[in-house]
mmCIF file of N, CA and C in Angstrom:
data_model
loop_
_atom_site.group_PDB
_atom_site.id
_atom_site.type_symbol
_atom_site.label_atom_id
_atom_site.label_comp_id
_atom_site.label_asym_id
_atom_site.label_seq_id
_atom_site.Cartn_x
_atom_site.Cartn_y
_atom_site.Cartn_z
ATOM 1 N N MET V 620 106.429 125.936 100.289
ATOM 2 C CA MET V 620 105.500 125.855 98.736
ATOM 3 C C MET V 620 105.620 124.352 98.216
ATOM 4 N N LYS V 621 106.748 123.777 98.524
ATOM 5 C CA LYS V 621 106.960 122.316 97.806
ATOM 6 C C LYS V 621 105.739 121.376 98.338
ATOM 7 N N LYS V 622 105.288 121.734 99.668
ATOM 8 C CA LYS V 622 104.145 120.865 100.082
ATOM 9 C C LYS V 622 103.165 121.248 99.297
ATOM 10 N N MET V 623 102.672 122.472 98.955
ATOM 11 C CA MET V 623 101.297 122.850 98.273
ATOM 12 C C MET V 623 101.514 122.197 96.989
ATOM 13 N N GLY V 624 102.696 122.116 96.463
ATOM 14 C CA GLY V 624 102.758 121.789 94.995
ATOM 15 C C GLY V 624 102.565 120.016 95.052
ATOM 16 N N LEU V 625 103.294 119.149 96.113
ATOM 17 C CA LEU V 625 102.916 118.034 96.171
ATOM 18 C C LEU V 625 101.459 117.623 96.390
ATOM 19 N N LEU V 626 100.885 118.223 97.406
ATOM 20 C CA LEU V 626 99.332 118.216 97.573
ATOM 21 C C LEU V 626 98.551 118.423 96.267
ATOM 22 N N LEU V 627 98.802 119.332 95.343
ATOM 23 C CA LEU V 627 98.081 119.558 94.121
ATOM 24 C C LEU V 627 98.567 118.364 93.219
ATOM 25 N N ILE V 628 99.450 117.795 93.058
ATOM 26 C CA ILE V 628 99.853 116.691 92.427
ATOM 27 C C ILE V 628 98.974 115.609 92.747
ATOM 28 N N ILE V 629 99.050 115.281 94.187
ATOM 29 C CA ILE V 629 98.212 114.025 94.607
ATOM 30 C C ILE V 629 96.891 114.368 94.526
ATOM 31 N N LEU V 630 96.429 115.826 94.654
ATOM 32 C CA LEU V 630 94.907 115.888 94.452
ATOM 33 C C LEU V 630 94.532 115.491 92.985
ATOM 34 N N MET V 631 95.238 115.994 91.879
ATOM 35 C CA MET V 631 94.942 115.947 90.627
ATOM 36 C C MET V 631 95.165 114.283 90.262
ATOM 37 N N ALA V 632 96.083 113.574 90.755
ATOM 38 C CA ALA V 632 96.203 111.949 90.243
ATOM 39 C C ALA V 632 95.067 111.357 90.948
ATOM 40 N N VAL V 633 94.548 111.659 92.086
ATOM 41 C CA VAL V 633 93.481 110.799 92.717
ATOM 42 C C VAL V 633 92.205 111.313 91.977
ATOM 43 N N THR V 634 91.954 112.530 91.590
ATOM 44 C CA THR V 634 90.932 112.869 90.819
ATOM 45 C C THR V 634 90.764 112.336 89.301
ATOM 46 N N LEU V 635 91.819 112.317 88.714
ATOM 47 C CA LEU V 635 91.821 111.914 87.328
ATOM 48 C C LEU V 635 91.723 110.181 87.579
ATOM 49 N N SER V 636 92.298 109.534 88.411
ATOM 50 C CA SER V 636 91.960 108.064 88.682
ATOM 51 C C SER V 636 90.782 107.802 89.053
ATOM 52 N N ALA V 637 89.924 108.662 89.744
ATOM 53 C CA ALA V 637 88.439 108.516 90.165
ATOM 54 C C ALA V 637 87.469 108.782 89.298
ATOM 55 N N ILE V 638 87.867 109.395 87.999
ATOM 56 C CA ILE V 638 86.744 109.681 87.183
ATOM 57 C C ILE V 638 85.851 108.460 86.702
ATOM 58 N N PRO V 639 86.287 107.373 86.512
ATOM 59 C CA PRO V 639 85.516 106.369 86.022
ATOM 60 C C PRO V 639 84.984 105.449 87.352
ATOM 61 N N ALA V 640 85.146 106.114 88.530
ATOM 62 C CA ALA V 640 84.597 105.319 89.631
ATOM 63 C C ALA V 640 83.234 105.860 89.538
ATOM 64 N N SER V 641 82.584 105.186 90.542
ATOM 65 C CA SER V 641 81.109 105.370 90.871
ATOM 66 C C SER V 641 80.871 106.536 91.725
ATOM 67 N N LYS V 642 79.606 107.060 91.778
ATOM 68 C CA LYS V 642 79.095 108.165 92.371
ATOM 69 C C LYS V 642 79.486 108.162 93.842
ATOM 70 N N ASN V 643 79.692 107.209 94.465
ATOM 71 C CA ASN V 643 79.868 107.057 95.876
ATOM 72 C C ASN V 643 81.308 107.407 96.305
ATOM 73 N N MET V 644 82.086 107.687 95.198
ATOM 74 C CA MET V 644 83.439 107.947 95.665
ATOM 75 C C MET V 644 83.440 109.458 96.522
ATOM 76 N N THR V 645 84.077 109.575 97.626
ATOM 77 C CA THR V 645 84.172 110.781 98.075
ATOM 78 C C THR V 645 85.659 111.365 98.572
ATOM 79 N N PHE V 646 85.709 112.291 98.590
ATOM 80 C CA PHE V 646 87.286 113.190 98.759
ATOM 81 C C PHE V 646 87.167 114.185 99.599
ATOM 82 N N LYS V 647 88.349 114.322 100.565
ATOM 83 C CA LYS V 647 88.377 115.161 101.546
ATOM 84 C C LYS V 647 89.894 115.688 101.602
ATOM 85 N N VAL V 648 89.972 117.048 101.379
ATOM 86 C CA VAL V 648 91.146 117.664 101.405
ATOM 87 C C VAL V 648 91.058 118.666 102.609
ATOM 88 N N GLY V 649 92.135 118.751 103.304
ATOM 89 C CA GLY V 649 92.173 119.697 104.422
ATOM 90 C C GLY V 649 93.481 120.253 105.114
ATOM 91 N N LEU V 650 93.297 121.227 105.959
ATOM 92 C CA LEU V 650 94.474 121.708 106.509
ATOM 93 C C LEU V 650 94.441 121.261 107.856
ATOM 94 N N TYR V 651 94.952 120.413 108.731
ATOM 95 C CA TYR V 651 94.837 120.086 110.083
ATOM 96 C C TYR V 651 95.924 120.761 110.913
ATOM 97 N N ALA V 652 95.575 121.210 112.148
ATOM 98 C CA ALA V 652 96.380 121.760 113.138
ATOM 99 C C ALA V 652 96.017 121.217 114.453
ATOM 100 N N PRO V 653 96.457 119.921 114.786
ATOM 101 C CA PRO V 653 96.153 119.253 116.005
ATOM 102 C C PRO V 653 96.764 119.962 117.068
ATOM 103 N N ALA V 654 96.302 119.976 118.378
ATOM 104 C CA ALA V 654 96.718 120.700 119.407
ATOM 105 C C ALA V 654 98.226 120.004 119.914
ATOM 106 N N GLU V 655 98.458 118.774 119.541
ATOM 107 C CA GLU V 655 99.797 118.331 119.983
ATOM 108 C C GLU V 655 100.941 118.760 119.206
ATOM 109 N N LEU V 656 100.548 119.197 117.962
ATOM 110 C CA LEU V 656 101.492 120.135 117.036
ATOM 111 C C LEU V 656 101.907 121.229 117.595
ATOM 112 N N LYS V 657 103.221 121.416 117.820
ATOM 113 C CA LYS V 657 103.608 123.001 118.452
ATOM 114 C C LYS V 657 103.870 123.828 117.334
ATOM 115 N N ALA V 658 104.391 123.510 116.244
ATOM 116 C CA ALA V 658 104.329 124.622 115.091
ATOM 117 C C ALA V 658 104.048 123.688 113.827
ATOM 118 N N GLY V 659 103.506 124.662 112.719
ATOM 119 C CA GLY V 659 103.381 124.092 111.781
ATOM 120 C C GLY V 659 101.663 123.632 111.591
ATOM 121 N N ALA V 660 101.803 123.005 110.616
ATOM 122 C CA ALA V 660 100.369 122.272 110.315
ATOM 123 C C ALA V 660 100.333 120.800 109.609
ATOM 124 N N ILE V 661 99.531 120.185 109.178
ATOM 125 C CA ILE V 661 99.675 119.011 108.542
ATOM 126 C C ILE V 661 98.783 119.309 107.487
ATOM 127 N N TRP V 662 99.289 118.783 106.339
ATOM 128 C CA TRP V 662 98.113 118.717 105.187
ATOM 129 C C TRP V 662 97.685 117.518 105.019
ATOM 130 N N GLY V 663 96.323 117.124 105.032
ATOM 131 C CA GLY V 663 95.862 115.891 104.858
ATOM 132 C C GLY V 663 94.971 115.663 103.639
ATOM 133 N N LEU V 664 95.001 114.296 103.301
ATOM 134 C CA LEU V 664 94.112 114.042 102.077
ATOM 135 C C LEU V 664 93.581 112.753 102.144
ATOM 136 N N GLU V 665 92.169 112.566 102.014
ATOM 137 C CA GLU V 665 91.478 111.284 102.431
ATOM 138 C C GLU V 665 90.573 111.131 101.046
ATOM 139 N N TYR V 666 90.719 109.904 100.762
ATOM 140 C CA TYR V 666 89.625 109.455 99.717
ATOM 141 C C TYR V 666 89.163 107.997 100.109
ATOM 142 N N GLY V 667 88.057 107.803 99.714
ATOM 143 C CA GLY V 667 87.348 106.357 99.822
ATOM 144 C C GLY V 667 86.048 106.112 99.203
ATOM 145 N N TYR V 668 85.484 105.006 99.589
ATOM 146 C CA TYR V 668 84.261 104.582 99.200
ATOM 147 C C TYR V 668 83.109 104.414 99.923
ATOM 148 N N ALA V 669 82.010 105.107 99.823
ATOM 149 C CA ALA V 669 80.956 105.204 100.785
ATOM 150 C C ALA V 669 80.181 103.793 100.346
ATOM 151 N N ILE V 670 80.251 102.807 101.391
ATOM 152 C CA ILE V 670 79.629 101.668 101.279
ATOM 153 C C ILE V 670 78.061 101.936 101.522
ATOM 154 N N ASP V 671 77.763 102.637 102.609
ATOM 155 C CA ASP V 671 76.413 103.012 102.736
ATOM 156 C C ASP V 671 76.587 104.376 103.624
ATOM 157 N N GLU V 672 75.336 104.874 104.304
ATOM 158 C CA GLU V 672 75.499 106.280 104.688
ATOM 159 C C GLU V 672 76.354 106.159 105.859
ATOM 160 N N ASN V 673 76.637 104.941 106.610
ATOM 161 C CA ASN V 673 77.115 104.939 108.138
ATOM 162 C C ASN V 673 78.404 104.211 108.006
ATOM 163 N N VAL V 674 79.005 103.615 106.740
ATOM 164 C CA VAL V 674 80.112 102.790 106.449
ATOM 165 C C VAL V 674 80.806 103.225 105.428
ATOM 166 N N SER V 675 82.179 103.619 105.608
ATOM 167 C CA SER V 675 82.788 103.966 104.474
ATOM 168 C C SER V 675 84.274 103.480 104.536
ATOM 169 N N LEU V 676 85.057 103.118 103.382
ATOM 170 C CA LEU V 676 86.523 102.807 103.341
ATOM 171 C C LEU V 676 87.206 104.016 102.842
ATOM 172 N N LEU V 677 87.993 104.306 104.032
ATOM 173 C CA LEU V 677 88.835 105.675 103.967
ATOM 174 C C LEU V 677 90.269 105.226 103.756
ATOM 175 N N PHE V 678 91.017 105.935 103.013
ATOM 176 C CA PHE V 678 92.472 105.851 102.631
ATOM 177 C C PHE V 678 92.953 107.260 103.018
ATOM 178 N N GLY V 679 93.965 107.413 103.831
ATOM 179 C CA GLY V 679 94.448 108.731 104.075
ATOM 180 C C GLY V 679 95.920 108.956 103.991
ATOM 181 N N GLY V 680 96.453 110.092 103.663
ATOM 182 C CA GLY V 680 97.926 110.174 103.670
ATOM 183 C C GLY V 680 98.021 111.887 104.349
ATOM 184 N N ASP V 681 99.197 111.882 104.780
ATOM 185 C CA ASP V 681 99.485 113.392 105.667
ATOM 186 C C ASP V 681 100.890 113.852 105.171
ATOM 187 N N LEU V 682 100.951 114.980 104.882
ATOM 188 C CA LEU V 682 102.227 115.578 104.596
ATOM 189 C C LEU V 682 102.568 116.734 105.605
ATOM 190 N N TYR V 683 103.855 116.158 106.456
ATOM 191 C CA TYR V 683 104.116 116.938 107.600
ATOM 192 C C TYR V 683 104.933 118.168 107.186
#
């Protein structure tokens, strides 16, 4: 439950800080379960700026 709350706080902070940003700002939030992880899952949050259709700057964070 703590992870969900922390993820929600991070998502709200990123969203509020990006309101004045351009339309090219992109956000991805997801639940990842890589094969190497034997138990549990990884909460992932990525945001970035799309330079063009093929190139983007991404910043990511994971909560284990």
